[in-house]
Amino acid sequence: MTAGMQGTTTAVRGPMIWFRGDPFLTSREDAFVHEPDGLLICEDGKITAVGDHTALRARIPDGVTPVHYPGHVISAGFIDTHIHYVQTGIIAAFGSQLIDWLNHYTFVEEQRFSDGAYATKVASAFCDELLRNGTTTALTFCAVYPQSVDALFEEASRRNLRIAAGKVLMDRNAPDALLDTAQSGYDDSKALIGRWHGKGRNLYAITPRFAPTSTPDQLEAAGALWREHPETLMHTHVSENTGEISWVRSLFPDRSGYLDVYDHFGLLGRGSVLAHGVHLTGRERARCAETGTAVSHCPTSNLFLGSGLFHVHDAKDPRRPMHVGLGTDIGAGTSFSMLATMNEAYKVAELTNYPLDSIKAFYLATRGSAQAMGLADTVGSLDPGHEADFVVLDPRATPLLAQRTSRVEDIEELLFVLAVMGDDRAVRATYIAGALAHDRDAPLDRGTPTATAAV
Amino acid sequence: MTAGMQGTTTAVRGPMIWFRGDPFLTSREDAFVHEPDGLLICEDGKITAVGDHTALRARIPDGVTPVHYPGHVISAGFIDTHIHYVQTGIIAAFGSQLIDWLNHYTFVEEQRFSDGAYATKVASAFCDELLRNGTTTALTFCAVYPQSVDALFEEASRRNLRIAAGKVLMDRNAPDALLDTAQSGYDDSKALIGRWHGKGRNLYAITPRFAPTSTPDQLEAAGALWREHPETLMHTHVSENTGEISWVRSLFPDRSGYLDVYDHFGLLGRGSVLAHGVHLTGRERARCAETGTAVSHCPTSNLFLGSGLFHVHDAKDPRRPMHVGLGTDIGAGTSFSMLATMNEAYKVAELTNYPLDSIKAFYLATRGSAQAMGLADTVGSLDPGHEADFVVLDPRATPLLAQRTSRVEDIEELLFVLAVMGDDRAVRATYIAGALAHDRDAPLDRGTPTATAAV
């Protein structure tokens, strides 16, 4: 049962879409569900019934009046499989590719998160921004400091968000103030797992930043910790930038490549999410598929840092399909909006000569991302049994959207237009565990922030 | 004197930025002006004074109270050097590269513009969308039908926008309903020039769609018409897509390349704007520079159609710099916002390993685009003598923008953040010829539309 939602029953009515399977691998009919006039019933934070309104309305519990969203689109909440909450303040930092960008902006900003009050302030704004964008689950980096993790989980808990997060492990090639050690990183992470994993909806992710900033000892310790806590996630970066790949080769000359570093230390497997993977080789993709390792595709970031073009159709090659989710990668990404992220994923795919249709794009942003995080039975779908996180999209959010969507011919075109032209304004409402958590037109009062947030 | 603005005097105060030169070619100090507390005085539709508020306030005419925009950024209005107003209805059409996209979507939609009432309806929405996005001048394609041009110029005139537009010339390789002939295209264009060019702020652009859809006879006639009316603009497409380039080679085997087709028929020169130019060769770029021919860089479109990556630093190579403007290329482009267009221009430049700074990006969107259209003395700058078209940008337009811009260190960073994170919401107000034409927070009543708009 979802924490804090016992006894609550809600229902919503309107056009609905969701996924039962993977449209990259099965027919659209098997993968995708569209209810033009759907009814969704949620009890105790979970979805208990979904289907055609007329067929299902007899099951509406006494005293419950469905909230009706005619002309909208109700989807499972978006899932952002790669984001750095501690980089919210440095979105749109000019001019560099990956390594320079880390040194000039990221490593400066992240030092501010030793201050728990600052961390709380940013975490609060971050969680609100997720809700404004219809993102109901995120897998996020924190800073190296355990208090940066506490701050995030506290703010996520206040909103009942399903967040996976972890303290960064980093014991070399970064400013001293940001370094831990193999031992302290292990100890701090283990303590945080005890404090947060499975508490409410919080999930812990063991989070080595990337191979260049961890010694072999630290990667070894991360692998050991994951073996001790296989229910947690693993979250790191791989093969984002060609300069980065060369650096990894020079740091780990005994390994056959970048992915093999993580493989060697036991960091691949179900629940392991590697951000980017822009330059993964065919053999590396096959190894990911074999181990259940997922990649988070972060198109706005890959364009912003000039990292390169991710080939989604290679990653989803039916002969050896990888789990792929979408990520904003804030702060190298340029928008919290998963709609904007789908827009850029489409553009990146076009440049690789692959037309990424809206069914596949929405899959990546919902069930595909849930699958990448090993949460396909938990979130990312409107099927009964899933947690009742969903988003209500407004096809008439702006004058231009209203004009364009007035002439769409089918749900696929409507979803495509929303992905290409939509932003946070297209998110009419966000529901968390069956409860309204963001209303675009009637902002909710969250009450007073926690004591530490008073900065 | 700008039509309809006689006797009007207005003044605005606030942070201001504008350009006196080209930051790709001269020092930033010579090219860029920033007044942290500026005053702008406009009389009879033109800018008559600009500078520091304290130094200049004695010149405020009696009875005029400057509108104060503290904490905003006042810039010359944005100039969109390539857009198709008749494609407003088909933004976000899925799945094709250029030629298929034309056949499946564009050529279907453009046939609707034989109906003057439909044309008026779209033209009205189009002009409003320009104003919402701070775009005060646009160079736009119409459809093949003269009434589609009349409708646009009528709606532009109602708003006093400085628009350059023309009927498409197309006498082959398109549906019959969209074809003219070399003679009728010439005659219709000539009549439209007489009816509209220089009337109020309207400018005519002779508009062959692109080499594949015009016979040599039609291109010959277009060149003859331009020689008869050298005060008009020339507007077409070039080298957007590799398949298109091959097609042109097969259609014009006697020409040395795509650009040479236009060169041969006298379509290059000052006031000629070629959209895209993604794949222009070094020799072709040199020929553009030599003739004063401009290219309109349309990054959201180039990404959306997978056309390729424009190399802005090659185009602006100081040894042979071309005139380059920015274009949205609606409907293949994905946003009317020139801020969103700068965002994507930055990303395209990053992929070509060139960091396009915000000073250069804002130059491209204002004075650079004016220069591309041969209008550098008319619009695109706040220097006295220019027409008083300007935009007021709001760095706190959204919660995330407000948070991010609260910590910028200088005007360059502020402009960069606006370009990367801004959209139509960041346009607080748009002024046309010194008069408020769009107010985000207090929408203006435009009165009843013209009779033909009642559809």
CSV table of C-alpha atoms in Angstrom, one decimal, chain A residues 88-97 109 112 118 125 129 132 299-309 330 334-336 343-344 346-348 350-351 353 355-358 398-400 403-404 407 412-413 416-417 420-421 423-425, chain B residues 88-97 109 112 118 125 129 132 299-309 330 334-336 343-344 346-348 350-351 353 355-358 398-400 403-404 407 412-413 416-417 420-421 423-425:
chain,number,residue,atom,x,y,z
A,88,THR,CA,18.7,22.8,-11.2
A,89,GLY,CA,20.5,26.1,-10.7
A,90,ILE,CA,22.9,25.8,-13.6
A,91,ILE,CA,20.7,24.9,-16.5
A,92,ALA,CA,21.8,26.8,-19.6
A,93,ALA,CA,25.5,27.2,-18.7
A,94,PHE,CA,27.2,28.4,-21.8
A,95,GLY,CA,29.8,27.0,-24.1
A,96,SER,CA,31.5,23.7,-23.2
A,97,GLN,CA,31.5,20.1,-23.9
A,109,GLU,CA,27.5,24.4,-7.9
A,112,ARG,CA,26.9,24.4,-2.3
A,118,TYR,CA,20.4,25.3,0.4
A,125,ALA,CA,11.8,23.8,-6.2
A,129,GLU,CA,9.1,21.6,-11.2
A,132,ARG,CA,4.5,21.2,-13.1
A,299,PRO,CA,18.5,14.2,-26.1
A,300,THR,CA,18.3,17.8,-25.0
A,301,SER,CA,21.5,17.3,-23.1
A,302,ASN,CA,23.3,15.5,-25.9
A,303,LEU,CA,22.5,18.4,-28.2
A,304,PHE,CA,23.3,21.1,-25.7
A,305,LEU,CA,26.8,19.6,-24.9
A,306,GLY,CA,27.3,18.6,-28.5
A,307,SER,CA,27.9,15.0,-27.3
A,308,GLY,CA,26.5,13.3,-30.3
A,309,LEU,CA,23.4,11.5,-31.6
A,330,ILE,CA,19.0,18.7,-16.0
A,334,THR,CA,17.5,22.3,-21.2
A,335,SER,CA,14.0,21.5,-20.1
A,336,PHE,CA,12.3,19.6,-17.3
A,343,ASN,CA,10.5,16.6,-29.3
A,344,GLU,CA,14.3,16.5,-29.2
A,346,TYR,CA,12.4,12.9,-32.4
A,347,LYS,CA,14.8,15.3,-33.9
A,348,VAL,CA,17.9,13.3,-32.9
A,350,GLU,CA,15.4,12.1,-37.6
A,351,LEU,CA,19.1,13.0,-37.9
A,353,ASN,CA,17.2,8.7,-40.4
A,355,PRO,CA,11.2,8.4,-37.7
A,356,LEU,CA,10.4,8.0,-34.0
A,357,ASP,CA,6.6,7.9,-33.8
A,358,SER,CA,4.6,9.3,-31.0
A,398,THR,CA,-1.8,27.6,-26.0
A,399,PRO,CA,-3.5,29.4,-28.9
A,400,LEU,CA,-1.2,27.6,-31.4
A,403,GLN,CA,-5.4,25.6,-33.5
A,404,ARG,CA,-3.1,22.7,-34.4
A,407,ARG,CA,-7.4,19.3,-36.8
A,412,GLU,CA,-1.3,9.2,-32.6
A,413,GLU,CA,-1.2,12.5,-34.3
A,416,PHE,CA,2.8,13.7,-31.7
A,417,VAL,CA,1.6,17.3,-31.7
A,420,VAL,CA,6.5,18.5,-30.5
A,421,MET,CA,4.6,21.7,-29.4
A,423,ASP,CA,5.6,22.2,-22.6
A,424,ASP,CA,4.7,22.6,-18.9
A,425,ARG,CA,1.6,24.5,-19.9
B,88,THR,CA,0.9,27.4,-39.7
B,89,GLY,CA,-1.7,24.6,-39.6
B,90,ILE,CA,0.7,21.8,-40.2
B,91,ILE,CA,3.4,22.3,-37.7
B,92,ALA,CA,4.4,19.0,-36.2
B,93,ALA,CA,3.5,16.8,-39.1
B,94,PHE,CA,5.1,13.4,-38.5
B,95,GLY,CA,7.8,11.4,-40.0
B,96,SER,CA,9.3,12.5,-43.3
B,97,GLN,CA,12.3,14.1,-44.8
B,109,GLU,CA,-2.6,22.2,-47.0
B,112,ARG,CA,-6.8,25.4,-49.0
B,118,TYR,CA,-9.4,30.6,-45.0
B,125,ALA,CA,-3.7,33.9,-36.3
B,129,GLU,CA,1.5,34.5,-33.1
B,132,ARG,CA,3.1,36.9,-29.1
B,299,PRO,CA,17.7,25.1,-36.9
B,300,THR,CA,14.4,23.7,-35.6
B,301,SER,CA,13.4,22.8,-39.1
B,302,ASN,CA,16.7,21.3,-40.0
B,303,LEU,CA,16.5,19.0,-37.0
B,304,PHE,CA,12.8,18.2,-37.4
B,305,LEU,CA,13.3,17.1,-41.0
B,306,GLY,CA,16.7,15.6,-40.3
B,307,SER,CA,18.2,17.8,-43.0
B,308,GLY,CA,21.6,18.2,-41.4
B,309,LEU,CA,23.7,20.6,-39.4
B,330,ILE,CA,7.2,27.2,-39.7
B,334,THR,CA,8.7,23.6,-34.5
B,335,SER,CA,8.3,26.9,-32.8
B,336,PHE,CA,7.4,30.5,-33.7
B,343,ASN,CA,18.3,27.5,-28.4
B,344,GLU,CA,18.4,25.1,-31.3
B,346,TYR,CA,23.2,26.8,-30.2
B,347,LYS,CA,22.7,23.1,-30.2
B,348,VAL,CA,23.4,22.7,-33.9
B,350,GLU,CA,27.6,22.6,-30.5
B,351,LEU,CA,27.3,19.5,-32.6
B,353,ASN,CA,32.0,22.0,-32.2
B,355,PRO,CA,30.1,27.6,-29.1
B,356,LEU,CA,27.6,30.1,-30.4
B,357,ASP,CA,27.5,32.7,-27.7
B,358,SER,CA,24.4,34.7,-26.8
B,398,THR,CA,8.3,31.2,-15.4
B,399,PRO,CA,9.3,29.9,-11.9
B,400,LEU,CA,12.4,28.1,-13.4
B,403,GLN,CA,15.2,31.0,-10.3
B,404,ARG,CA,17.9,30.7,-13.0
B,407,ARG,CA,21.9,34.3,-10.3
B,412,GLU,CA,25.7,37.9,-21.8
B,413,GLU,CA,24.6,35.1,-19.4
B,416,PHE,CA,21.9,33.1,-23.0
B,417,VAL,CA,19.5,31.8,-20.3
B,420,VAL,CA,17.9,28.5,-23.9
B,421,MET,CA,15.0,28.5,-21.5
B,423,ASP,CA,9.6,30.9,-25.1
B,424,ASP,CA,6.6,33.1,-25.8
B,425,ARG,CA,6.0,33.6,-22.1
